[in-house]
Amino acid sequence: MSDGADRLAAANIESMAELATTLRQLRRRHARRREDSVLTYRELSARTGYAYGLIAEYFSGKVLPPTDRLDVLVQVLGADGAEQTELADARDRIEERRHQQRTSRLSEAPADVASFVGRSAELSQLDRQLLTSRRPSALPLVLVAGTGGVGKTALAVHWAHSAARHFPDGCLYLDLRGFGAGEPIRPSDALASLLRRLGSLPVPLGLDERATQYRTALAGRRMLLLLDNGCDPAQVRPLLPGQPGCAVIVTSRDTFAGLVARDGAHRVELQRLPLADAASLLSTLLAARPDLDPDELAALAERCARLPLALRLAAELASSRPEASIADLVDELASEQRALQLLNAGGDEQSSAAAVFSWSYRQLRPPVARLFRLLGLVPGSSVDAPAAAALAELTQGEAAELLDSLRRVNLIESGPSGRFGQHDLLRAYAKALAEAEESDLAQDDAVRRLVDYQLRSSRAAVRIGYSTQADSAAALDWLEAERNNLMAGLNLASQRGWTELVNQLAGVLFGHLLSCGHLDDAVTLAERHAEAARRAGDLAAESDALNNLGLVDRVQGRIEPALAHHLQALQIARRLGDRAREVRGLDAAGGVHHRV
């Protein structure tokens, strides 16, 4: 170990910030010893083969370097053997502390449903299957299946809260987006998300490697996994733990015959609420009204097809109209339902839910109704007030007021950090309204405004997040919270042929995704970028996209594909006579050769 001013205080490092400070000291010491300038991040990238954006994250303390990368980095910067050992030990201490902090906070089940009613038989089934399994070696696994709006998630979440004491290591919750807006979440992406929340880093590259690390991370833990809204067994199967210490609840509209037959899942078929329970739920929700009559409540429950989602919406509307009797509301809903049935050949549950939605929708003020329609067009799972303002061409204050109006009548749900989402049935209904009541041009303009807003906001967030400004952490947090929505916006822009928007989004987001290790999203972004460029005949953009694909290959250690992508990009640049892109292609290809 070096003495005096050159000595690194690595033995006392206890945090990512302290490790980053020491790395910066090592970088400056390396420059002093060489009597040269400090190595830039790009120079370090060339010498190590790691993306320069990722190196910037290591030196700023935003990302903890994996052990092997830290070893290479500090060797390049001239650390001696003792220093390398102390830095590696410090890195392991930080990782262990982060792991302990994460596992102590894993209580991710959504808030319990207010005024939960009934379902005693189903709750008992969950108790028997998940808490008192007769097969000690088998994974306790339950599928809660049923139609949309019947209360599958509410049942699973309610049980999770009641059984929390049986799972001392907590609960993991993940919406698999199987039925709703956008594409279902891919198993590899789901595993990456779960691994990060379990503190099992770095996340491996392939699906099988991720599944193996995931099962290892869960080994010996007593946790509940709540996998909501699955689309098929193939999506769920890689997410199952390998040992019976954990328990799993999957919810889906599908009956998942394969999961039952092959994986031993016990299926709980969730039917519509019994009439007595449906009426009891209405009575609880309408307790403030003095005119409750059991027969009228039963009639209202039947008009709502005894679906919890429809019952809650109907109760909200009845609460907001105290001047109308329950009997009048039942008659009004019956007329609405008959009108819809003339136009819709769907089943009883769906037509009844649509009738309740329509009944609630017709009571909205015109600006609120318009925002509700446009929310059905959103290419993502949630919105906040600024995004809604862009979508509907409103001020942020106006959008916040209208969102709150929709929240109060249960047509949207409030989520974390000021975001709002919709049940997938409500989203489908809103989308159908937008397509029926808004012109094609109006729909196109709305989503174009939203994607434009995403571009502007992500550009500002990247600029601030990768600077030394005080709010850089908040900007990076926004990018992470909005990542799925930004990717959905990119996909929509690609589908609609908005090539310039795709080019700009790719230019803003690619480096961030690569730096943060979101390699699946980085590949998707680069592929969409290349597809849009080819459709538009934009060779310059195609060259950029190919270079980006090569960078992801390089980070993954896929040397031959990386070189092929960079050489394709180089050929296009030479065909264009674009010297700057030619230099980039040569530099990237040279970096691959250097790494080999």
Coordinates of C-alpha atoms in Angstrom, one line a residue:
M1 CA 0.0 0.0 0.0
S2 CA 1.3 3.5 -0.9
D3 CA 2.3 5.8 2.0
G4 CA 1.5 9.5 2.7
A5 CA -0.7 11.5 0.5
D6 CA -1.0 8.7 -2.1
R7 CA -2.5 6.2 0.4
L8 CA -6.1 5.2 -0.4
A9 CA -8.4 5.0 2.7
A10 CA -10.1 1.9 1.2
A11 CA -10.3 -0.1 4.4
N12 CA -12.9 2.3 5.9
I13 CA -15.3 2.5 2.9
E14 CA -18.9 1.8 3.9
S15 CA -21.0 3.4 1.2
M16 CA -21.3 3.7 -2.6
A17 CA -20.6 7.5 -2.2
E18 CA -17.3 6.7 -0.3
L19 CA -16.3 4.1 -2.9
A20 CA -16.9 6.6 -5.7
T21 CA -14.9 9.2 -3.9
T22 CA -12.0 6.7 -3.6
L23 CA -12.2 5.8 -7.2
R24 CA -11.9 9.5 -8.1
Q25 CA -8.9 9.8 -5.8
L26 CA -7.3 6.8 -7.5
R27 CA -8.0 8.4 -11.0
R28 CA -6.3 11.6 -9.9
R29 CA -3.4 9.8 -8.4
H30 CA -2.9 7.8 -11.6
A31 CA -2.7 11.1 -13.5
R32 CA -0.1 12.6 -11.0
R33 CA 2.1 9.5 -11.2
R34 CA 2.1 9.7 -15.0
E35 CA 2.4 13.5 -15.0
D36 CA -0.4 13.5 -17.4
S37 CA -4.1 14.6 -17.6
V38 CA -6.8 12.6 -15.9
L39 CA -8.1 9.7 -18.0
T40 CA -11.5 10.6 -19.4
Y41 CA -14.5 8.2 -19.2
R42 CA -14.2 7.5 -22.9
E43 CA -10.5 6.6 -22.5
L44 CA -11.3 4.4 -19.6
S45 CA -14.0 2.8 -21.7
A46 CA -11.5 2.1 -24.5
R47 CA -9.1 0.5 -22.0
T48 CA -11.6 -1.6 -20.1
G49 CA -14.2 -2.4 -22.8
Y50 CA -17.1 -1.1 -20.6
A51 CA -19.6 1.5 -21.8
Y52 CA -18.4 5.0 -20.8
G53 CA -21.8 5.9 -19.5
L54 CA -21.6 3.0 -17.1
I55 CA -18.1 4.1 -16.0
A56 CA -19.6 7.5 -15.3
E57 CA -22.2 5.9 -13.1
Y58 CA -19.4 4.0 -11.1
F59 CA -17.5 7.2 -10.5
S60 CA -20.6 9.2 -9.5
G61 CA -21.7 6.6 -7.0
K62 CA -25.0 5.9 -8.7
V63 CA -24.2 2.3 -9.6
L64 CA -22.1 -0.3 -7.7
P65 CA -19.5 -1.9 -10.0
P66 CA -19.7 -5.7 -10.2
T67 CA -16.6 -7.3 -8.6
D68 CA -14.9 -8.3 -11.8
R69 CA -15.4 -4.9 -13.4
L70 CA -14.1 -3.1 -10.3
D71 CA -11.0 -5.3 -10.4
V72 CA -10.3 -4.4 -14.0
L73 CA -11.0 -0.7 -13.5
V74 CA -8.7 -0.3 -10.5
Q75 CA -5.9 -2.3 -12.2
V76 CA -6.1 0.1 -15.1
L77 CA -5.8 3.0 -12.7
G78 CA -2.6 1.6 -11.1
A79 CA -3.9 0.2 -7.8
D80 CA -1.5 -2.3 -6.2
G81 CA -2.5 -5.7 -4.9
A82 CA -3.2 -4.7 -1.4
E83 CA -5.4 -1.8 -2.6
Q84 CA -7.2 -4.0 -5.0
T85 CA -8.1 -6.4 -2.1
E86 CA -9.3 -3.6 0.2
L87 CA -11.4 -2.1 -2.6
A88 CA -12.9 -5.5 -3.4
D89 CA -13.7 -6.1 0.3
A90 CA -15.3 -2.7 0.6
R91 CA -17.4 -3.4 -2.5
D92 CA -18.6 -6.7 -0.9
R93 CA -19.5 -4.9 2.4
I94 CA -21.6 -2.4 0.5
E95 CA -23.4 -5.1 -1.5
E96 CA -24.2 -7.0 1.7
R97 CA -25.6 -3.9 3.4
R98 CA -27.7 -3.1 0.3
H99 CA -29.0 -6.7 0.3
Q100 CA -30.0 -6.5 4.0
Q101 CA -31.7 -3.2 3.4
R102 CA -33.7 -4.5 0.5
T103 CA -34.8 -7.7 2.1
S104 CA -35.9 -5.8 5.2
R105 CA -38.2 -3.6 3.1
L106 CA -39.8 -6.2 0.9
S107 CA -43.5 -5.6 1.6
E108 CA -44.8 -4.9 -1.8
A109 CA -48.4 -6.0 -1.7
P110 CA -50.7 -3.1 -2.8
A111 CA -52.9 -1.6 -0.1
D112 CA -55.7 -3.8 1.1
V113 CA -59.1 -3.2 -0.5
A114 CA -61.5 -1.0 1.6
S115 CA -64.7 -2.7 2.6
F116 CA -63.7 -6.2 1.5
V117 CA -66.8 -8.4 1.7
G118 CA -67.4 -12.1 1.4
R119 CA -65.1 -14.7 -0.3
S120 CA -64.8 -16.7 2.9
A121 CA -64.7 -20.0 1.1
E122 CA -62.0 -18.8 -1.3
L123 CA -59.9 -17.3 1.5
S124 CA -60.1 -20.7 3.3
Q125 CA -58.9 -22.4 0.1
L126 CA -55.9 -20.1 0.0
D127 CA -55.2 -20.8 3.6
R128 CA -55.3 -24.6 3.0
Q129 CA -53.2 -24.6 -0.1
L130 CA -50.6 -22.0 0.8
L131 CA -50.2 -22.4 4.6
T132 CA -50.9 -26.1 5.3
S133 CA -49.7 -27.9 2.2
R134 CA -49.9 -31.7 2.6
R135 CA -46.9 -32.1 0.3
P136 CA -43.9 -30.5 2.1
S137 CA -41.6 -30.9 -0.9
A138 CA -44.0 -29.2 -3.3
L139 CA -44.1 -25.4 -4.0
P140 CA -47.4 -23.9 -2.6
L141 CA -48.9 -22.5 -5.8
V142 CA -52.4 -21.2 -6.3
L143 CA -54.0 -19.8 -9.5
V144 CA -56.9 -17.4 -8.9
A145 CA -58.9 -17.4 -12.2
G146 CA -62.0 -15.5 -13.2
T147 CA -63.5 -12.9 -15.5
G148 CA -62.4 -9.3 -15.6
G149 CA -63.7 -7.2 -12.8
V150 CA -64.6 -10.1 -10.6
G151 CA -62.1 -9.2 -7.9
K152 CA -59.1 -11.6 -8.4
T153 CA -56.5 -9.1 -7.4
A154 CA -58.5 -7.8 -4.5
L155 CA -58.9 -11.4 -3.2
A156 CA -55.1 -12.1 -3.6
V157 CA -54.1 -8.8 -2.0
H158 CA -56.6 -9.1 0.9
W159 CA -55.3 -12.6 1.7
A160 CA -51.7 -11.4 1.4
H161 CA -52.3 -8.8 4.1
S162 CA -54.1 -11.3 6.4
A163 CA -51.3 -13.9 6.0
A164 CA -48.3 -11.6 6.2
R165 CA -47.1 -13.0 9.6
H166 CA -46.5 -16.4 7.9
F167 CA -44.0 -14.8 5.5
P168 CA -41.3 -13.1 7.6
D169 CA -39.2 -12.3 4.5
G170 CA -42.0 -10.3 3.0
C171 CA -44.0 -10.1 -0.2
L172 CA -43.0 -9.5 -3.8
Y173 CA -45.7 -8.1 -6.1
L174 CA -45.5 -7.9 -9.9
D175 CA -48.1 -6.9 -12.5
L176 CA -47.5 -9.2 -15.5
R177 CA -49.8 -7.0 -17.7
G178 CA -51.3 -10.2 -19.3
F179 CA -54.6 -8.6 -20.1
G180 CA -54.7 -4.9 -20.7
A181 CA -52.8 -2.1 -22.4
G182 CA -49.6 -2.8 -24.2
E183 CA -47.6 -6.0 -24.4
P184 CA -47.4 -8.5 -21.5
I185 CA -44.2 -8.3 -19.6
R186 CA -41.6 -10.7 -20.9
P187 CA -40.3 -13.3 -18.5
S188 CA -36.7 -12.1 -18.8
D189 CA -37.8 -8.5 -18.0
A190 CA -39.9 -9.8 -15.1
L191 CA -36.9 -11.7 -13.7
A192 CA -34.7 -8.7 -14.0
S193 CA -37.2 -6.6 -12.0
L194 CA -37.5 -9.2 -9.3
L195 CA -33.8 -9.7 -9.0
R196 CA -33.1 -6.0 -8.6
R197 CA -35.7 -5.8 -5.8
L198 CA -34.2 -8.9 -4.1
G199 CA -30.8 -7.1 -4.2
S200 CA -29.3 -9.9 -6.4
L201 CA -27.0 -7.9 -8.6
P202 CA -25.6 -7.8 -11.2
V203 CA -28.5 -9.1 -13.3
P204 CA -27.3 -11.9 -15.7
L205 CA -28.0 -11.6 -19.4
G206 CA -29.9 -14.7 -20.5
L207 CA -33.3 -15.9 -19.4
D208 CA -32.0 -19.2 -18.0
E209 CA -29.2 -17.5 -16.1
R210 CA -31.7 -15.0 -14.6
A211 CA -34.0 -17.8 -13.6
T212 CA -31.2 -19.7 -11.9
Q213 CA -30.0 -16.6 -10.0
Y214 CA -33.6 -15.8 -9.0
R215 CA -34.1 -19.3 -7.6
T216 CA -30.8 -19.0 -5.7
A217 CA -31.8 -15.6 -4.3
L218 CA -35.1 -17.0 -3.0
A219 CA -33.5 -20.2 -1.5
G220 CA -34.0 -20.3 2.2
R221 CA -36.4 -17.4 2.3
R222 CA -40.0 -17.5 3.4
M223 CA -41.7 -15.1 1.0
L224 CA -45.0 -14.7 -0.7
L225 CA -44.9 -14.0 -4.5
L226 CA -48.0 -12.3 -5.9
L227 CA -47.9 -12.5 -9.7
D228 CA -50.9 -10.5 -10.9
N229 CA -52.6 -10.6 -14.3
G230 CA -50.7 -13.4 -16.0
C231 CA -51.3 -14.2 -19.7
D232 CA -50.1 -17.8 -20.0
P233 CA -48.1 -20.5 -18.2
A234 CA -45.0 -19.9 -20.2
Q235 CA -44.9 -16.3 -18.9
V236 CA -45.2 -17.5 -15.2
R237 CA -43.2 -20.7 -15.2
P238 CA -39.7 -19.0 -15.1
L239 CA -40.8 -16.9 -12.1
L240 CA -41.6 -19.9 -9.8
P241 CA -39.2 -20.5 -6.9
G242 CA -37.2 -23.7 -6.9
Q243 CA -38.0 -24.6 -3.3
P244 CA -41.2 -24.8 -1.2
G245 CA -40.2 -22.2 1.4
C246 CA -42.0 -19.6 -0.6
A247 CA -45.6 -19.5 -1.7
V248 CA -47.0 -18.1 -5.0
I249 CA -50.4 -16.7 -6.0
V250 CA -51.0 -16.1 -9.7
T251 CA -54.1 -14.3 -11.0
S252 CA -55.4 -14.5 -14.5
R253 CA -58.5 -14.5 -16.7
D254 CA -57.1 -17.7 -18.2
T255 CA -57.6 -21.0 -16.5
F256 CA -53.9 -22.0 -17.0
A257 CA -54.5 -25.7 -17.6
G258 CA -50.8 -26.3 -18.2
L259 CA -49.8 -24.7 -14.8
V260 CA -52.3 -26.9 -13.1
A261 CA -51.4 -30.1 -14.9
R262 CA -47.6 -29.7 -15.1
D263 CA -46.7 -27.5 -12.1
G264 CA -49.2 -28.6 -9.6
A265 CA -51.1 -25.3 -9.2
H266 CA -54.3 -25.4 -7.3
R267 CA -57.0 -23.4 -9.2
V268 CA -59.4 -21.2 -7.3
E269 CA -62.2 -20.3 -9.7
L270 CA -63.6 -16.9 -8.7
Q271 CA -67.2 -16.4 -9.6
R272 CA -69.4 -13.3 -9.3
L273 CA -70.3 -12.4 -5.7
P274 CA -73.3 -14.2 -4.3
L275 CA -76.3 -11.9 -4.2
A276 CA -76.2 -11.5 -0.4
D277 CA -72.5 -10.5 -0.4
A278 CA -73.0 -8.1 -3.4
A279 CA -75.8 -6.4 -1.6
S280 CA -73.8 -6.3 1.6
L281 CA -70.9 -4.6 -0.3
L282 CA -73.4 -2.0 -1.6
S283 CA -74.8 -1.4 1.8
T284 CA -71.3 -0.8 3.3
L285 CA -70.4 1.6 0.5
L286 CA -73.7 3.5 0.7
A287 CA -73.9 3.6 4.5
A288 CA -74.3 7.3 4.5
R289 CA -77.6 7.2 2.6
P290 CA -80.7 6.9 4.8
D291 CA -83.0 5.3 2.2
L292 CA -81.4 1.9 1.8
D293 CA -83.9 -0.9 1.1
P294 CA -82.6 -4.5 1.0
D295 CA -84.7 -5.3 -2.1
E296 CA -83.5 -2.3 -4.0
L297 CA -79.9 -3.0 -3.1
A298 CA -80.4 -6.6 -4.4
A299 CA -81.8 -5.3 -7.6
L300 CA -78.9 -2.9 -8.1
A301 CA -76.5 -5.7 -7.3
E302 CA -78.1 -7.8 -10.1
R303 CA -77.9 -4.9 -12.5
C304 CA -74.2 -4.8 -11.8
A305 CA -73.9 -8.5 -12.6
R306 CA -72.6 -8.9 -9.0
L307 CA -69.1 -7.8 -10.2
P308 CA -67.1 -6.0 -7.5
L309 CA -65.7 -3.4 -9.9
A310 CA -69.1 -2.5 -11.3
L311 CA -70.6 -2.5 -7.8
R312 CA -68.1 0.0 -6.5
L313 CA -68.7 2.3 -9.5
A314 CA -72.4 2.1 -9.0
A315 CA -72.1 2.9 -5.3
E316 CA -70.0 5.9 -6.1
L317 CA -72.5 7.2 -8.5
A318 CA -75.4 6.6 -6.1
S319 CA -73.5 8.4 -3.4
S320 CA -73.0 11.4 -5.7
R321 CA -76.7 11.6 -6.5
P322 CA -78.6 11.6 -3.2
E323 CA -81.6 13.2 -4.7
A324 CA -82.3 10.0 -6.8
S325 CA -83.7 6.9 -5.1
I326 CA -82.0 3.6 -5.4
A327 CA -85.0 2.3 -7.3
D328 CA -84.7 5.2 -9.8
L329 CA -81.0 4.4 -10.3
V330 CA -81.8 0.7 -10.8
D331 CA -84.4 1.7 -13.5
E332 CA -81.9 4.1 -15.2
L333 CA -79.2 1.4 -15.2
A334 CA -81.6 -1.1 -16.6
S335 CA -82.4 1.2 -19.5
E336 CA -78.7 1.8 -20.1
Q337 CA -78.0 -2.0 -20.1
R338 CA -80.8 -2.8 -22.5
A339 CA -79.5 -0.1 -24.9
L340 CA -76.0 -1.6 -24.8
Q341 CA -77.2 -5.1 -25.2
L342 CA -78.8 -4.2 -28.5
L343 CA -75.4 -3.1 -29.7
N344 CA -73.2 -5.7 -28.0
A345 CA -73.5 -9.5 -28.3
G346 CA -71.1 -10.0 -25.4
G347 CA -71.8 -12.0 -22.3
D348 CA -73.9 -10.9 -19.3
E349 CA -70.9 -9.9 -17.1
Q350 CA -69.2 -7.8 -19.7
S351 CA -72.4 -6.1 -20.9
S352 CA -73.4 -5.3 -17.3
A353 CA -70.0 -3.9 -16.6
A354 CA -70.1 -1.8 -19.7
A355 CA -73.6 -0.5 -18.7
V356 CA -72.2 0.6 -15.3
F357 CA -69.3 2.3 -17.0
S358 CA -71.6 4.1 -19.4
W359 CA -73.8 5.1 -16.6
S360 CA -70.9 6.6 -14.7
Y361 CA -69.4 8.1 -17.9
R362 CA -72.6 10.0 -18.8
Q363 CA -72.5 11.9 -15.5
L364 CA -69.1 13.4 -16.2
R365 CA -68.6 17.0 -17.1
P366 CA -67.5 17.3 -20.8
P367 CA -63.8 18.1 -20.1
V368 CA -63.6 15.2 -17.6
A369 CA -65.3 12.9 -20.0
R370 CA -62.9 13.9 -22.8
L371 CA -59.8 13.2 -20.6
F372 CA -61.3 9.8 -19.7
R373 CA -61.7 8.9 -23.4
L374 CA -58.1 10.0 -24.2
L375 CA -56.7 8.0 -21.3
G376 CA -57.7 4.9 -23.2
L377 CA -55.2 5.9 -25.9
V378 CA -52.2 6.1 -23.5
P379 CA -49.3 3.8 -24.6
G380 CA -48.3 2.8 -21.1
S381 CA -49.6 1.7 -17.8
S382 CA -50.0 5.0 -16.0
V383 CA -50.0 8.8 -16.3
D384 CA -49.2 11.7 -14.1
A385 CA -50.6 15.3 -14.4
P386 CA -48.0 16.6 -16.8
A387 CA -48.5 13.6 -19.1
A388 CA -52.3 14.0 -19.0
A389 CA -51.9 17.7 -19.7
A390 CA -49.9 17.0 -22.8
L391 CA -52.4 14.3 -23.9
A392 CA -55.4 16.5 -23.6
E393 CA -53.8 19.9 -24.4
L394 CA -54.4 21.3 -20.9
T395 CA -52.4 23.1 -18.3
Q396 CA -50.9 20.9 -15.6
G397 CA -53.2 22.4 -13.0
E398 CA -56.3 21.7 -15.2
A399 CA -55.1 18.1 -15.8
A400 CA -54.6 17.5 -12.1
E401 CA -58.1 18.8 -11.3
L402 CA -59.7 16.5 -14.0
L403 CA -57.6 13.5 -12.9
D404 CA -58.8 14.0 -9.3
S405 CA -62.4 14.2 -10.6
L406 CA -61.9 10.8 -12.3
R407 CA -60.3 9.4 -9.2
R408 CA -63.2 10.4 -6.9
V409 CA -65.7 8.5 -9.0
N410 CA -63.4 5.4 -9.3
L411 CA -62.8 5.7 -13.0
I412 CA -59.0 5.8 -12.4
E413 CA -56.9 4.5 -9.5
S414 CA -54.2 6.5 -7.8
G415 CA -50.8 5.0 -7.6
P416 CA -47.3 5.9 -6.3
S417 CA -45.6 9.3 -7.0
G418 CA -48.7 11.1 -8.2
R419 CA -49.5 8.6 -11.0
F420 CA -52.8 7.2 -12.0
G421 CA -53.8 3.9 -13.7
Q422 CA -57.0 2.2 -14.9
H423 CA -58.4 -1.3 -14.5
D424 CA -58.0 -2.9 -17.9
L425 CA -61.8 -3.2 -18.5
L426 CA -62.1 0.6 -17.9
R427 CA -59.2 1.3 -20.2
A428 CA -60.7 -0.8 -22.9
Y429 CA -64.0 1.0 -22.5
A430 CA -62.2 4.4 -22.6
K431 CA -60.4 3.4 -25.8
A432 CA -63.7 2.3 -27.4
L433 CA -65.2 5.7 -26.5
A434 CA -62.2 7.5 -28.0
E435 CA -62.4 5.6 -31.2
A436 CA -66.2 6.3 -31.4
E437 CA -66.3 9.9 -30.3
E438 CA -62.9 11.3 -31.4
S439 CA -61.8 11.7 -35.0
D440 CA -58.8 9.8 -36.3
L441 CA -56.9 13.1 -36.4
A442 CA -57.8 14.0 -32.9
Q443 CA -56.6 10.6 -31.6
D444 CA -53.4 10.9 -33.6
D445 CA -52.8 14.4 -32.3
A446 CA -53.4 13.4 -28.7
V447 CA -50.9 10.6 -28.6
R448 CA -48.4 12.6 -30.7
R449 CA -48.5 15.3 -28.0
L450 CA -48.0 12.7 -25.3
V451 CA -44.9 11.2 -27.0
D452 CA -43.5 14.7 -27.7
Y453 CA -43.9 15.4 -24.0
Q454 CA -42.1 12.1 -23.2
L455 CA -39.2 13.1 -25.5
R456 CA -38.9 16.6 -24.0
S457 CA -39.1 15.4 -20.4
S458 CA -36.7 12.5 -20.8
R459 CA -34.2 14.8 -22.6
A460 CA -34.3 17.2 -19.6
A461 CA -34.1 14.3 -17.1
V462 CA -31.0 12.8 -18.8
R463 CA -29.3 16.2 -19.0
I464 CA -30.0 16.9 -15.3
G465 CA -29.5 13.3 -14.1
Y466 CA -26.0 13.0 -15.5
S467 CA -24.8 16.3 -14.2
T468 CA -23.7 17.6 -10.8
Q469 CA -26.9 19.4 -10.1
A470 CA -28.6 18.9 -6.8
D471 CA -31.7 17.3 -8.3
S472 CA -29.8 14.8 -10.4
A473 CA -31.0 11.9 -8.3
A474 CA -34.6 13.0 -8.7
A475 CA -34.2 13.1 -12.4
L476 CA -32.8 9.6 -12.6
D477 CA -35.6 8.4 -10.3
W478 CA -38.1 9.9 -12.8
L479 CA -36.5 8.1 -15.7
E480 CA -36.7 4.8 -13.8
A481 CA -40.3 5.3 -12.8
E482 CA -41.3 6.3 -16.4
R483 CA -39.1 3.6 -18.1
N484 CA -42.0 1.3 -19.1
N485 CA -44.1 4.3 -20.3
L486 CA -41.2 5.7 -22.3
M487 CA -40.7 2.3 -24.0
A488 CA -44.4 2.1 -24.8
G489 CA -44.2 5.5 -26.3
L490 CA -41.3 4.5 -28.4
N491 CA -43.1 1.4 -29.7
L492 CA -46.1 3.5 -30.6
A493 CA -44.0 6.0 -32.4
S494 CA -42.4 3.2 -34.3
Q495 CA -45.7 1.6 -35.2
R496 CA -47.1 4.9 -36.5
G497 CA -44.1 5.7 -38.6
W498 CA -42.9 8.8 -36.6
T499 CA -39.3 8.2 -37.6
E500 CA -37.9 11.5 -36.4
L501 CA -39.5 11.0 -32.9
V502 CA -38.0 7.5 -32.8
N503 CA -34.6 8.8 -33.8
Q504 CA -34.7 11.4 -31.1
L505 CA -36.0 9.1 -28.3
A506 CA -33.3 6.6 -29.2
G507 CA -30.6 9.4 -29.0
V508 CA -31.9 10.5 -25.6
L509 CA -32.6 7.1 -23.9
F510 CA -30.1 4.6 -25.3
G511 CA -27.1 5.7 -23.2
H512 CA -29.2 5.8 -20.0
L513 CA -30.6 2.3 -20.5
L514 CA -27.2 0.9 -21.2
S515 CA -25.6 2.7 -18.2
C516 CA -28.3 1.4 -15.9
G517 CA -28.0 -2.1 -17.1
H518 CA -31.5 -2.2 -18.7
L519 CA -30.1 -4.3 -21.6
D520 CA -33.4 -5.8 -22.8
D521 CA -34.9 -2.3 -23.2
A522 CA -31.7 -1.1 -24.8
V523 CA -31.9 -3.8 -27.4
T524 CA -35.6 -3.2 -28.0
L525 CA -34.9 0.5 -28.4
A526 CA -32.1 0.0 -30.9
E527 CA -34.1 -2.6 -32.9
R528 CA -37.1 -0.2 -33.1
H529 CA -34.7 2.6 -34.1
A530 CA -33.2 0.4 -36.9
E531 CA -36.7 -0.7 -38.1
A532 CA -38.0 2.9 -38.3
A533 CA -34.8 4.0 -40.1
R534 CA -35.1 1.3 -42.7
R535 CA -38.8 2.0 -43.4
A536 CA -38.0 5.7 -43.8
G537 CA -34.8 5.0 -45.9
D538 CA -32.8 7.0 -43.3
L539 CA -29.3 5.5 -43.6
A540 CA -27.7 7.8 -41.1
A541 CA -30.2 6.8 -38.4
E542 CA -29.8 3.1 -39.4
S543 CA -26.0 3.4 -38.9
D544 CA -26.6 4.9 -35.4
A545 CA -29.0 2.1 -34.5
L546 CA -26.6 -0.6 -35.6
N547 CA -23.7 0.9 -33.6
N548 CA -26.0 0.9 -30.6
L549 CA -26.9 -2.7 -31.1
G550 CA -23.1 -3.4 -31.3
L551 CA -22.6 -1.7 -28.0
V552 CA -25.2 -3.8 -26.2
D553 CA -23.6 -6.9 -27.7
R554 CA -20.2 -5.8 -26.5
V555 CA -21.5 -5.2 -22.9
Q556 CA -23.0 -8.7 -23.0
G557 CA -19.7 -10.2 -24.2
R558 CA -21.1 -11.1 -27.6
I559 CA -18.0 -10.2 -29.6
E560 CA -18.8 -11.5 -33.0
P561 CA -22.3 -10.0 -33.2
A562 CA -20.9 -6.7 -31.8
L563 CA -18.3 -6.6 -34.5
A564 CA -20.8 -7.4 -37.2
H565 CA -23.1 -4.6 -36.2
H566 CA -20.3 -2.1 -36.0
L567 CA -19.0 -3.1 -39.4
Q568 CA -22.5 -2.8 -40.9
A569 CA -22.7 0.7 -39.4
L570 CA -19.3 1.6 -40.8
Q571 CA -20.2 0.4 -44.3
I572 CA -23.3 2.6 -44.3
A573 CA -21.3 5.6 -43.0
R574 CA -18.8 5.2 -45.8
R575 CA -21.6 4.9 -48.4
L576 CA -23.0 8.2 -47.1
G577 CA -19.5 9.8 -47.0
D578 CA -20.3 10.7 -43.4
R579 CA -16.9 11.1 -41.8
A580 CA -18.2 11.6 -38.2
R581 CA -20.2 8.3 -38.3
E582 CA -17.3 6.6 -40.0
V583 CA -15.0 7.6 -37.2
R584 CA -17.6 6.3 -34.7
G585 CA -17.8 3.0 -36.5
L586 CA -14.1 2.6 -36.6
D587 CA -13.7 3.5 -32.9
A588 CA -16.4 1.1 -31.9
A589 CA -15.0 -1.8 -34.0
G590 CA -11.5 -1.0 -32.7
G591 CA -12.9 -1.2 -29.1
V592 CA -14.2 -4.7 -29.8
H593 CA -10.8 -5.8 -31.2
H594 CA -9.1 -4.2 -28.2
R595 CA -11.4 -6.2 -25.8
V596 CA -10.6 -9.4 -27.6

